[in-house]
Amino acid sequence: MDLSLKTVVPPISVEPTMMFSYPTCAADVYTPRVEQIYLPGKEDVPELPVEVKVTTKYTWAVQLTSWKWKFIEKSVKLSGHKKALNYTGHFIFDARNEADKNVAHLLENSCTYALLAKKLLSEHLGRAVEVSVILKKNVPAFARELFNSLGIPIICTNFEVYGDVVEVVHNYNYRLYGIQAELFNVELKDYNPTTPERVFIPRRGSRQLINNNEVVNFLKERGFTTYYFEDLTASEKWSIARNAKIVVSVHGAGTGNFIFNRLGLAPQAEKGSGLCLIELLSPSFTIHTYRQFGTILNGKWCGVRGQITPEVLRYLDFDTRPRNTLKSPIRDPFKIDLSSLQMALDFMAVDQVKLPSEELAPKGVGIG
């Protein structure tokens, strides 16, 4: 097979919003104050031409980052295709170069590519098709569960695979945000429609909150339920993500699950009526990856930045070494100020968001 299908993914423009800092004397030399940082609107991702190419051939994702993969490469070359898996007549997408320990990378890249290819091929051929995703042999269990929950077949191997190989070609400086809301509008396996509408998603391990318990209690008083996504199955996380109306989330891969939210995507939905997302950002890793959710989910986004320490300041502004997300200070715990978080809740007009479940909005306590 030799096939080329082309489409154009719409551009993404993010709306103006705010970020609230930890109180600092950089704002007032005598009294620490919260800096209220204006983030202007902009076109974040341009219109993206995309080509889905299908070629019948062998595929093997070369990874030369370790001795193990060098050994596998040598074994593959010596075998002369003898160890190749035969998937003749099947569409296959090789995702073995992807970071398979990061749920956000899998959703934003591998799953997005597979679902887009499935959509275009089904439309072109006039029938439902499946695109199998090739993963490494020892892929983490959660990654297997993720693809299974989306109904995407997987092939787990370190060797070659023969079949109708799918490649998705575009400007890789940008992700395909403009079509993700459509692609992830899928029926969720074991979906639970009764999860809360106000949720807090903290982290364990790197970039966890120093004052996590304080933030949990603060948000609990305002009707939020805390979930650690590390403890949940894919269907549990996606049910929470689909039902949520107001989310406070420590920035990380778990936030990517909210691509399944459909709150503001009804045909006649008012502008900005979708998910309200407040991200708690490490001062050493302030990044606006999920600001696009405010646009593609027809909702709103704002940020709350943690306390800048002397080590973080030196690293950000006086250190010329390349950034490394696996080392200190990027992976260090950080502290969030409650008054900054309250400003974010006020800015997002959380008290004005209509919630059918009255028990989630306790009266007489802050926002609620």
mmCIF file of N, CA, C and O in Angstrom, residues 50 53 214 291:
data_model
loop_
_atom_site.group_PDB
_atom_site.id
_atom_site.type_symbol
_atom_site.label_atom_id
_atom_site.label_comp_id
_atom_site.label_asym_id
_atom_site.label_seq_id
_atom_site.Cartn_x
_atom_site.Cartn_y
_atom_site.Cartn_z
ATOM 1 N N VAL A 50 -1.164 18.625 7.887
ATOM 2 C CA VAL A 50 -0.757 17.316 8.380
ATOM 3 C C VAL A 50 -0.941 16.282 7.274
ATOM 4 O O VAL A 50 -1.966 16.288 6.577
ATOM 5 N N LYS A 53 0.721 9.279 6.041
ATOM 6 C CA LYS A 53 1.289 8.433 4.987
ATOM 7 C C LYS A 53 1.207 6.966 5.407
ATOM 8 O O LYS A 53 1.452 6.631 6.570
ATOM 9 N N GLU A 214 -1.927 21.702 53.797
ATOM 10 C CA GLU A 214 -2.543 23.018 53.971
ATOM 11 C C GLU A 214 -3.417 23.366 52.771
ATOM 12 O O GLU A 214 -4.551 23.864 52.936
ATOM 13 N N ARG A 291 -2.225 25.708 29.122
ATOM 14 C CA ARG A 291 -3.010 26.922 28.898
ATOM 15 C C ARG A 291 -3.932 26.754 27.685
ATOM 16 O O ARG A 291 -5.018 27.342 27.626
#
